[in-house]
Amino acid sequence: MSNHLKNLKLKIWRQSGPTDSGHFENYVMDEISDEASFLEMLDVLNEGLIGENKLPVVFDHDCREGICGTCSLMINGQAHGPERSTATCQLHMRKFKSGDEIVIEPWRASAFPIIKDLMVDRSAFDRIIESGGFITAPTGGAPDANLIPIPKTVADAAMDASQCIGCGACVAACPNGAANLFTGAKIAHLNLLPQGQAERFKRTEAMVETMDEYFGSCTNHGECEAACPKEISIDVIALMNKDYRQSKLKNRKEISRT
Amino acid sequence: MTITFNSKIPAGAIGDKWATYKEDAKLVAPGNKRKFKVIVVGTGLAGASAAATMAELGYQVDVFTFHDSPRRAHSIAAQGGINAAKNYQGDGDSVHRLFYDTIKGGDFRSRESNVHRLAEVSVNIIDQMVAQGVPFAREYGGLLDNRSFGGAQVSRTFYARGQTGQQLLLGAYQQLARQIGLGNVRMFNRTELVDVVTVDDRCAGIVTRDLVNGEVVSHAAHAVVMATGGYGNVFYLSTNAMACNVTAAWRAHRKGAAFANPCYTQIHPTCIPQSDPTQSKLTLMSESLRNDGRVWVPTNADESRSADQVPEAERDYILERLYPSYGNLAPRDVSSRAAKRAVDAGLGVGPLKNGVYLDFSDAVNRLGKDVVEERYGNLFQMYERIAGENPYDVPMRIYPATHYTMGGLWVDYELMTNIPGLYAAGEANFSDHGANRLGASALMQGLADGYFVLPYTIGNYLAPMLNKPIPGTDHPAFKEAELAAAARYQGYVDIKGSRSPDYFHREVGRIIWDYCGMERTQQGLEKALSELPALYEEFQKDLRVTGDAESMNQTLEKAGRVDDFFQLGMLMCRDALEREESCGGHFRAEYQTDEGEALRNDEDFAHVAAWEWTGDPTKSVRHSEELNFEAIHLATRSYK
């Protein structure tokens, strides 16, 4: 049967809008089941706040299965909290104990402006994908799916990279607010596959340069990999850097040819 | 508006209908496509694929999602796979067999012509997704791998680990992103549909509410596609994401679009049982687990030993015993009821005795832990995170939960609702799954509708409208809808009662689950229909939404969604009450065989129930569309 945690001290970032300077507010959670998820704990807090005629804490969340990437939260300074390879929505209260103080903040990154309380705007990620994170394949023109065999190891490596849920933990954990893990993951996914070769270098250059418009620079701290709920390896950054270097030469040659 | 139900099924043999349709459909020339504006609401598999393809063809496309990014739609959470009649395994699959399995799985309550088309285009979907870079599972030789799913005796399910929905959605999202980058699609994030506008009995556009600042805005278009998902969250606890809701479809319904078969809801047999009253959702464990997991309960209701201590002789492998030829892969409705009966009989397992075992010990012994991990690793991890137990050592505990809704907006063969110019695709429509959907067929249908059906059928509607003016957002119908929507949201804030939207949502969910869930009775449904209006009245008087309507307010968003769930819930119960038979996911206790299986009444109910809004959800008018089975003979569904 479930146990109950008592007397949790919550210190939560409240900010009414993008222009508000924001502040921490303290709340006490008298009792919560250890079977509850972290976000369900916040649900209980919010129900209480509505009961007191106060504004509930705004936070992003949706699938609560760790796959949609909507949830975020810095929990005690860690992106998605203390459990490795786990998004906030899959974190359960059994990872905490009675009397704990829990500090809850939004993602902190200049590319992710705060909308309200714990909710941020991550649309800079979409800009990166829009600039090249795809394989151009108009509907209807595709050859038979088994026409090009893909070695299992290659398909698996592409799949490892394509598991990224786009949550932004990598950026939040990075001291520079860099998005190299996110961008590298998409580039690795597509550049590893035979179908991705035609646009490989065009894609890499466009995505890296879009990334640089919004995000900080990578200095190989590795915090991103540690924070990633899908355990995406920083090897994808190495692959991205290699292809970016190559793209600067190759793309130039293409221009000189035309 | 008078409702007419012309399903527009093309003439000819079942296998020729789609080809004939495409040959006869009117076309819009490439250079003229940019003169048409199409709105797509929702960015799941159906919405993203439809928007990307139509933009690619040259239409001007505006896309709306209430998420912060189109990549978040709930298609992303589908785990197991996607069906296609590729016959790559050489095990006797064909378009006809997939068609037959889908009709039979749906308990003969779907439209033959639509289902056959779905089976036909299924093969194109796999080609398309591979070309886009979806990393499906492969054999060592580099060819695609398949697994089997419930309700089929062939292996036709393509998968990408336990994250097939994610990989397919990212594929479709990337195609959409490309079109956004090219300027062919205007994307509106964190924007919710709050009304559909009709002018002269045609769909003229939509009204939206910006969730960040509360602004209510009109958008005019030549055609509107609703790809807004299902309504499973009416049950409160379901496997749906928290924000899944019926509002878009319901607002279309209130503007005249018929709502079909709302009582057809699917209860998925393998979810993690509820563990705590604060629980906000249930988590699904993919049906693919039933390929290797065995469902059992102890034969003794007082069993207190741990699972591994219970000897074989004292275990009841319920599905293998009841349905020997399909075994643990019996279809979802059948498997769910078997689990419910075991738990109702007091044989449930776990601390709350509210589940049945799904045991992998045989699979681990037979295949080795590595193979099991390769197949299901991430699902096992997810289970451990939630339930706090390791399924390699201890059997999973599972119980059915609401997962998918087969009912939805009524559409014809072209996926158009009975409002000209308003289309519905994916889970939002009712068309392909009848009374029960087979596993791995939701992803197939979403992508079929978006990639391979709508882009063809929409041109047939648009072509005659070339160079004719359409009503703009300054039309009084738009202004009226904007004012009504703004007043509706301000109204929730102004009630200033004492209960939150979540409180009411839980209460509606409890009533619907108890009386319109896995097993329904006349008495129960009548009880629900007396309790729901009373609770709805309380909602309208005692709701509390703190904050205002002019800024980000998640409580207010929820209030609007719960309001629509109330109305839908009443219609669901009416539909379940009037359908005096059992079929697929709709099980009426009064109509069952001696063995407890669903008993259909083809004489009186081989039809689609399409409901017309009258202003009061308890007084909606029931219309029907007869279902004619020409290619497949009506038969009793048996999985024994």
PDB file of C-alpha atoms in Angstrom, chain A residues 1-2 4 16 32-37 40 43-44 46-47 49-70 83-87 90-92 94 115-116 119-123 125-127 129-131 133-153 155-160 162-168 182 186 189-190 193 195 199 229-231, chain B residues 49 52-53 56 66-74 76-77 79 86 88 124 126-128 130-144 160-163 166-167 170 173-178 180-182 187 189-190 212 239-244 275-276 278-284 351-352 374 378 381-382 384-388 451-452 497-503 506 544-548 551-555:
ATOM      1  CA  MET A   1       0.000   0.000   0.000  1.00  0.00           C
ATOM      2  CA  SER A   2       1.048   3.561  -0.490  1.00  0.00           C
ATOM      3  CA  HIS A   4       2.302   9.296   2.675  1.00  0.00           C
ATOM      4  CA  SER A  16       2.664  36.885 -13.795  1.00  0.00           C
ATOM      5  CA  ILE A  32       0.754  13.549  -0.307  1.00  0.00           C
ATOM      6  CA  SER A  33       0.815   9.883  -1.317  1.00  0.00           C
ATOM      7  CA  ASP A  34       4.176   8.571  -2.478  1.00  0.00           C
ATOM      8  CA  GLU A  35       2.280   6.933  -5.375  1.00  0.00           C
ATOM      9  CA  ALA A  36       1.435  10.403  -6.723  1.00  0.00           C
ATOM     10  CA  SER A  37       3.502  11.748  -9.555  1.00  0.00           C
ATOM     11  CA  GLU A  40      -0.101  15.254  -9.475  1.00  0.00           C
ATOM     12  CA  ASP A  43      -2.368  19.372  -9.162  1.00  0.00           C
ATOM     13  CA  VAL A  44      -3.214  18.915  -5.488  1.00  0.00           C
ATOM     14  CA  ASN A  46      -3.421  23.977  -7.386  1.00  0.00           C
ATOM     15  CA  GLU A  47      -6.767  22.576  -6.273  1.00  0.00           C
ATOM     16  CA  LEU A  49      -5.045  27.372  -4.288  1.00  0.00           C
ATOM     17  CA  ILE A  50      -8.329  27.533  -6.218  1.00  0.00           C
ATOM     18  CA  GLY A  51     -10.072  26.616  -2.965  1.00  0.00           C
ATOM     19  CA  GLU A  52      -8.420  29.654  -1.354  1.00  0.00           C
ATOM     20  CA  ASN A  53      -9.475  31.833  -4.304  1.00  0.00           C
ATOM     21  CA  LYS A  54      -5.876  32.226  -5.425  1.00  0.00           C
ATOM     22  CA  LEU A  55      -4.241  31.780  -8.800  1.00  0.00           C
ATOM     23  CA  PRO A  56      -2.962  28.251  -9.413  1.00  0.00           C
ATOM     24  CA  VAL A  57       0.626  27.717 -10.543  1.00  0.00           C
ATOM     25  CA  VAL A  58       0.847  27.614 -14.347  1.00  0.00           C
ATOM     26  CA  PHE A  59       2.980  24.804 -15.750  1.00  0.00           C
ATOM     27  CA  ASP A  60       3.185  22.973 -19.076  1.00  0.00           C
ATOM     28  CA  HIS A  61       2.285  19.286 -19.166  1.00  0.00           C
ATOM     29  CA  ASP A  62       0.251  16.937 -21.298  1.00  0.00           C
ATOM     30  CA  CYS A  63       0.775  13.215 -21.909  1.00  0.00           C
ATOM     31  CA  ARG A  64       2.200  12.427 -18.455  1.00  0.00           C
ATOM     32  CA  GLU A  65       3.861   9.397 -20.005  1.00  0.00           C
ATOM     33  CA  GLY A  66       7.241  10.967 -20.691  1.00  0.00           C
ATOM     34  CA  ILE A  67       6.870  11.122 -24.460  1.00  0.00           C
ATOM     35  CA  CYS A  68       5.230  14.393 -25.579  1.00  0.00           C
ATOM     36  CA  GLY A  69       7.984  16.593 -24.142  1.00  0.00           C
ATOM     37  CA  THR A  70       5.578  19.256 -22.908  1.00  0.00           C
ATOM     38  CA  GLU A  83      15.698  10.653 -11.293  1.00  0.00           C
ATOM     39  CA  ARG A  84      17.922   9.834 -14.218  1.00  0.00           C
ATOM     40  CA  SER A  85      16.392   9.426 -17.693  1.00  0.00           C
ATOM     41  CA  THR A  86      13.012  10.502 -16.397  1.00  0.00           C
ATOM     42  CA  ALA A  87      10.873  13.449 -17.445  1.00  0.00           C
ATOM     43  CA  GLN A  90       7.210  10.360 -14.772  1.00  0.00           C
ATOM     44  CA  LEU A  91       8.901  11.407 -11.552  1.00  0.00           C
ATOM     45  CA  HIS A  92       7.048  10.063  -8.540  1.00  0.00           C
ATOM     46  CA  ARG A  94       8.474   8.144  -3.726  1.00  0.00           C
ATOM     47  CA  ILE A 115       5.240  33.091 -20.436  1.00  0.00           C
ATOM     48  CA  LYS A 116       3.888  32.724 -16.926  1.00  0.00           C
ATOM     49  CA  MET A 119       5.681  27.939 -18.445  1.00  0.00           C
ATOM     50  CA  VAL A 120       8.208  28.940 -21.111  1.00  0.00           C
ATOM     51  CA  ASP A 121       8.163  29.478 -24.860  1.00  0.00           C
ATOM     52  CA  ARG A 122      10.258  26.834 -26.618  1.00  0.00           C
ATOM     53  CA  SER A 123       9.318  27.732 -30.183  1.00  0.00           C
ATOM     54  CA  PHE A 125      13.228  24.574 -31.276  1.00  0.00           C
ATOM     55  CA  ASP A 126      10.578  24.583 -33.999  1.00  0.00           C
ATOM     56  CA  ARG A 127      12.583  27.204 -35.923  1.00  0.00           C
ATOM     57  CA  ILE A 129      13.489  21.945 -37.350  1.00  0.00           C
ATOM     58  CA  GLU A 130      11.807  24.220 -39.888  1.00  0.00           C
ATOM     59  CA  SER A 131      15.209  25.263 -41.224  1.00  0.00           C
ATOM     60  CA  GLY A 133      15.150  19.012 -39.749  1.00  0.00           C
ATOM     61  CA  PHE A 134      13.368  16.900 -42.327  1.00  0.00           C
ATOM     62  CA  ILE A 135      13.819  14.760 -45.403  1.00  0.00           C
ATOM     63  CA  THR A 136      12.102  16.255 -48.422  1.00  0.00           C
ATOM     64  CA  ALA A 137       9.696  13.521 -49.480  1.00  0.00           C
ATOM     65  CA  PRO A 138       6.542  14.789 -51.134  1.00  0.00           C
ATOM     66  CA  THR A 139       3.516  12.624 -50.451  1.00  0.00           C
ATOM     67  CA  GLY A 140       2.938   9.879 -52.980  1.00  0.00           C
ATOM     68  CA  GLY A 141       6.332   9.661 -54.614  1.00  0.00           C
ATOM     69  CA  ALA A 142       7.972   7.205 -52.266  1.00  0.00           C
ATOM     70  CA  PRO A 143       9.495   3.943 -53.514  1.00  0.00           C
ATOM     71  CA  ASP A 144       8.704   0.615 -51.821  1.00  0.00           C
ATOM     72  CA  ALA A 145       9.725   0.683 -48.172  1.00  0.00           C
ATOM     73  CA  ASN A 146      11.976  -2.362 -48.536  1.00  0.00           C
ATOM     74  CA  LEU A 147      13.770  -1.054 -51.617  1.00  0.00           C
ATOM     75  CA  ILE A 148      16.707   0.306 -49.638  1.00  0.00           C
ATOM     76  CA  PRO A 149      17.839  -2.111 -46.928  1.00  0.00           C
ATOM     77  CA  ILE A 150      19.106  -0.313 -43.839  1.00  0.00           C
ATOM     78  CA  PRO A 151      21.468  -2.287 -41.611  1.00  0.00           C
ATOM     79  CA  LYS A 152      19.907  -2.866 -38.223  1.00  0.00           C
ATOM     80  CA  THR A 153      22.797  -1.126 -36.468  1.00  0.00           C
ATOM     81  CA  ALA A 155      18.464   1.968 -38.009  1.00  0.00           C
ATOM     82  CA  ASP A 156      19.054   1.489 -34.282  1.00  0.00           C
ATOM     83  CA  ALA A 157      21.532   4.359 -34.091  1.00  0.00           C
ATOM     84  CA  ALA A 158      19.108   6.639 -35.947  1.00  0.00           C
ATOM     85  CA  MET A 159      16.361   5.551 -33.578  1.00  0.00           C
ATOM     86  CA  ASP A 160      18.530   6.298 -30.522  1.00  0.00           C
ATOM     87  CA  SER A 162      15.338  10.315 -32.922  1.00  0.00           C
ATOM     88  CA  GLN A 163      13.935   9.538 -29.480  1.00  0.00           C
ATOM     89  CA  CYS A 164      14.437  13.187 -28.522  1.00  0.00           C
ATOM     90  CA  ILE A 165      11.178  14.535 -27.089  1.00  0.00           C
ATOM     91  CA  GLY A 166      12.048  18.207 -27.597  1.00  0.00           C
ATOM     92  CA  CYS A 167      11.502  19.098 -23.935  1.00  0.00           C
ATOM     93  CA  GLY A 168      14.419  21.519 -23.659  1.00  0.00           C
ATOM     94  CA  PHE A 182      18.685  18.829 -29.452  1.00  0.00           C
ATOM     95  CA  LYS A 186      17.902  15.525 -35.177  1.00  0.00           C
ATOM     96  CA  HIS A 189      18.823  10.832 -36.875  1.00  0.00           C
ATOM     97  CA  LEU A 190      18.489  12.072 -40.442  1.00  0.00           C
ATOM     98  CA  LEU A 193      19.900   7.150 -42.737  1.00  0.00           C
ATOM     99  CA  GLN A 195      17.219   8.498 -47.137  1.00  0.00           C
ATOM    100  CA  GLU A 199      20.176  16.889 -48.082  1.00  0.00           C
ATOM    101  CA  PRO A 229      15.184  12.106 -20.184  1.00  0.00           C
ATOM    102  CA  LYS A 230      15.873   9.948 -23.236  1.00  0.00           C
ATOM    103  CA  GLU A 231      19.602   9.565 -22.487  1.00  0.00           C
TER     104      GLU A 231
ATOM    105  CA  SER B  49       0.015  14.950 -42.612  1.00  0.00           C
ATOM    106  CA  ALA B  52       1.837  19.198 -45.006  1.00  0.00           C
ATOM    107  CA  THR B  53       0.442  17.459 -48.084  1.00  0.00           C
ATOM    108  CA  GLU B  56       2.920  20.871 -50.719  1.00  0.00           C
ATOM    109  CA  PHE B  66      -3.524  24.302 -28.474  1.00  0.00           C
ATOM    110  CA  HIS B  67      -0.081  22.866 -27.761  1.00  0.00           C
ATOM    111  CA  ASP B  68       3.081  24.938 -27.562  1.00  0.00           C
ATOM    112  CA  SER B  69       4.368  23.097 -30.639  1.00  0.00           C
ATOM    113  CA  PRO B  70       2.744  20.930 -33.303  1.00  0.00           C
ATOM    114  CA  ARG B  71       5.063  18.091 -32.244  1.00  0.00           C
ATOM    115  CA  ARG B  72       3.203  17.529 -28.962  1.00  0.00           C
ATOM    116  CA  ALA B  73      -0.074  16.081 -30.274  1.00  0.00           C
ATOM    117  CA  HIS B  74      -1.174  12.903 -28.519  1.00  0.00           C
ATOM    118  CA  ILE B  76       2.989  10.815 -30.077  1.00  0.00           C
ATOM    119  CA  ALA B  77       2.086   8.502 -27.224  1.00  0.00           C
ATOM    120  CA  GLN B  79       3.437   2.747 -28.578  1.00  0.00           C
ATOM    121  CA  LYS B  86       2.516  -5.342 -47.116  1.00  0.00           C
ATOM    122  CA  TYR B  88       6.521  -8.697 -46.184  1.00  0.00           C
ATOM    123  CA  ASN B 124       1.603   3.593 -49.255  1.00  0.00           C
ATOM    124  CA  ILE B 126       4.825   2.632 -44.874  1.00  0.00           C
ATOM    125  CA  ASP B 127       6.612   3.654 -48.099  1.00  0.00           C
ATOM    126  CA  GLN B 128       5.974   7.310 -47.323  1.00  0.00           C
ATOM    127  CA  VAL B 130      10.329   5.247 -44.595  1.00  0.00           C
ATOM    128  CA  ALA B 131      11.132   7.862 -47.243  1.00  0.00           C
ATOM    129  CA  GLN B 132      10.747  10.536 -44.566  1.00  0.00           C
ATOM    130  CA  GLY B 133      13.261   8.799 -42.337  1.00  0.00           C
ATOM    131  CA  VAL B 134      11.110   7.017 -39.782  1.00  0.00           C
ATOM    132  CA  PRO B 135      13.500   4.477 -38.213  1.00  0.00           C
ATOM    133  CA  PHE B 136      11.233   1.437 -38.156  1.00  0.00           C
ATOM    134  CA  ALA B 137      12.593  -1.749 -36.597  1.00  0.00           C
ATOM    135  CA  ARG B 138      14.618  -3.863 -39.021  1.00  0.00           C
ATOM    136  CA  GLU B 139      15.983  -7.341 -39.396  1.00  0.00           C
ATOM    137  CA  TYR B 140      19.747  -7.836 -39.541  1.00  0.00           C
ATOM    138  CA  GLY B 141      19.582  -8.022 -43.325  1.00  0.00           C
ATOM    139  CA  GLY B 142      18.204  -4.520 -43.403  1.00  0.00           C
ATOM    140  CA  LEU B 143      14.587  -5.291 -44.292  1.00  0.00           C
ATOM    141  CA  LEU B 144      11.639  -4.148 -42.206  1.00  0.00           C
ATOM    142  CA  ALA B 160       9.768   1.614 -33.938  1.00  0.00           C
ATOM    143  CA  ARG B 161      10.586   0.129 -30.530  1.00  0.00           C
ATOM    144  CA  GLY B 162       7.713   1.024 -28.215  1.00  0.00           C
ATOM    145  CA  GLN B 163       7.563   4.527 -29.665  1.00  0.00           C
ATOM    146  CA  GLN B 166       6.344   9.263 -31.623  1.00  0.00           C
ATOM    147  CA  GLN B 167       8.412   8.357 -34.664  1.00  0.00           C
ATOM    148  CA  LEU B 170       7.819  13.390 -35.742  1.00  0.00           C
ATOM    149  CA  TYR B 173       5.649  17.079 -37.960  1.00  0.00           C
ATOM    150  CA  GLN B 174       8.895  17.438 -39.875  1.00  0.00           C
ATOM    151  CA  GLN B 175       7.025  17.510 -43.181  1.00  0.00           C
ATOM    152  CA  LEU B 176       4.772  20.170 -41.671  1.00  0.00           C
ATOM    153  CA  ALA B 177       7.776  22.080 -40.327  1.00  0.00           C
ATOM    154  CA  ARG B 178       9.275  22.090 -43.795  1.00  0.00           C
ATOM    155  CA  ILE B 180       6.124  26.252 -42.344  1.00  0.00           C
ATOM    156  CA  GLY B 181       9.729  27.082 -43.124  1.00  0.00           C
ATOM    157  CA  LEU B 182       8.872  27.495 -46.798  1.00  0.00           C
ATOM    158  CA  MET B 187       1.199  27.930 -37.808  1.00  0.00           C
ATOM    159  CA  ASN B 189       0.450  27.536 -31.535  1.00  0.00           C
ATOM    160  CA  ARG B 190      -1.293  27.745 -28.143  1.00  0.00           C
ATOM    161  CA  VAL B 212      -1.684  33.183 -23.900  1.00  0.00           C
ATOM    162  CA  THR B 239      -4.876   7.024 -21.297  1.00  0.00           C
ATOM    163  CA  ASN B 240      -5.423  10.293 -23.177  1.00  0.00           C
ATOM    164  CA  ALA B 241      -3.127  13.224 -22.534  1.00  0.00           C
ATOM    165  CA  MET B 242      -4.389  15.789 -20.044  1.00  0.00           C
ATOM    166  CA  ALA B 243      -5.425  18.348 -22.650  1.00  0.00           C
ATOM    167  CA  CYS B 244      -7.250  15.993 -25.031  1.00  0.00           C
ATOM    168  CA  SER B 275      -3.012   3.218  -7.371  1.00  0.00           C
ATOM    169  CA  ASP B 276      -4.141   6.369  -5.663  1.00  0.00           C
ATOM    170  CA  THR B 278      -5.035  11.742  -6.668  1.00  0.00           C
ATOM    171  CA  GLN B 279      -4.233   9.971  -9.912  1.00  0.00           C
ATOM    172  CA  SER B 280      -4.698  12.224 -12.929  1.00  0.00           C
ATOM    173  CA  LYS B 281      -4.409   9.723 -15.770  1.00  0.00           C
ATOM    174  CA  LEU B 282      -3.813   6.095 -16.571  1.00  0.00           C
ATOM    175  CA  THR B 283      -0.860   4.799 -18.501  1.00  0.00           C
ATOM    176  CA  LEU B 284      -1.165   2.313 -21.260  1.00  0.00           C
ATOM    177  CA  PRO B 351      -2.792  -4.225  -3.213  1.00  0.00           C
ATOM    178  CA  LEU B 352      -6.192  -2.944  -4.325  1.00  0.00           C
ATOM    179  CA  GLU B 374      15.136  -5.553 -27.077  1.00  0.00           C
ATOM    180  CA  ASN B 378      11.361   0.970 -22.751  1.00  0.00           C
ATOM    181  CA  GLN B 381      11.215   0.831 -17.775  1.00  0.00           C
ATOM    182  CA  MET B 382       8.091   2.939 -17.962  1.00  0.00           C
ATOM    183  CA  GLU B 384       8.848   0.297 -13.262  1.00  0.00           C
ATOM    184  CA  ARG B 385       8.888   4.059 -12.990  1.00  0.00           C
ATOM    185  CA  ILE B 386       5.152   4.214 -12.434  1.00  0.00           C
ATOM    186  CA  ALA B 387       4.406   1.064 -10.486  1.00  0.00           C
ATOM    187  CA  GLY B 388       7.719   0.787  -8.646  1.00  0.00           C
ATOM    188  CA  TYR B 451      -1.729  11.794 -46.545  1.00  0.00           C
ATOM    189  CA  PHE B 452      -3.801   9.771 -48.959  1.00  0.00           C
ATOM    190  CA  GLY B 497     -18.862  29.500  -7.250  1.00  0.00           C
ATOM    191  CA  SER B 498     -16.952  27.134  -4.981  1.00  0.00           C
ATOM    192  CA  ARG B 499     -15.841  24.114  -7.071  1.00  0.00           C
ATOM    193  CA  SER B 500     -12.985  23.823  -9.560  1.00  0.00           C
ATOM    194  CA  PRO B 501     -13.394  22.475 -13.115  1.00  0.00           C
ATOM    195  CA  ASP B 502     -11.360  19.446 -12.036  1.00  0.00           C
ATOM    196  CA  TYR B 503     -13.891  18.597  -9.351  1.00  0.00           C
ATOM    197  CA  ARG B 506     -13.922  13.882 -11.865  1.00  0.00           C
ATOM    198  CA  ARG B 544     -15.002  28.551  -9.655  1.00  0.00           C
ATOM    199  CA  VAL B 545     -12.371  29.849 -12.056  1.00  0.00           C
ATOM    200  CA  THR B 546      -9.830  32.156 -10.444  1.00  0.00           C
ATOM    201  CA  GLY B 547      -8.000  34.742 -12.554  1.00  0.00           C
ATOM    202  CA  ASP B 548      -9.349  36.381 -15.704  1.00  0.00           C
ATOM    203  CA  SER B 551      -4.324  36.106 -19.750  1.00  0.00           C
ATOM    204  CA  MET B 552      -2.895  32.579 -19.620  1.00  0.00           C
ATOM    205  CA  ASN B 553      -5.435  30.756 -17.477  1.00  0.00           C
ATOM    206  CA  GLN B 554      -5.323  26.965 -17.472  1.00  0.00           C
ATOM    207  CA  THR B 555      -8.304  26.696 -15.112  1.00  0.00           C
TER     208      THR B 555
END
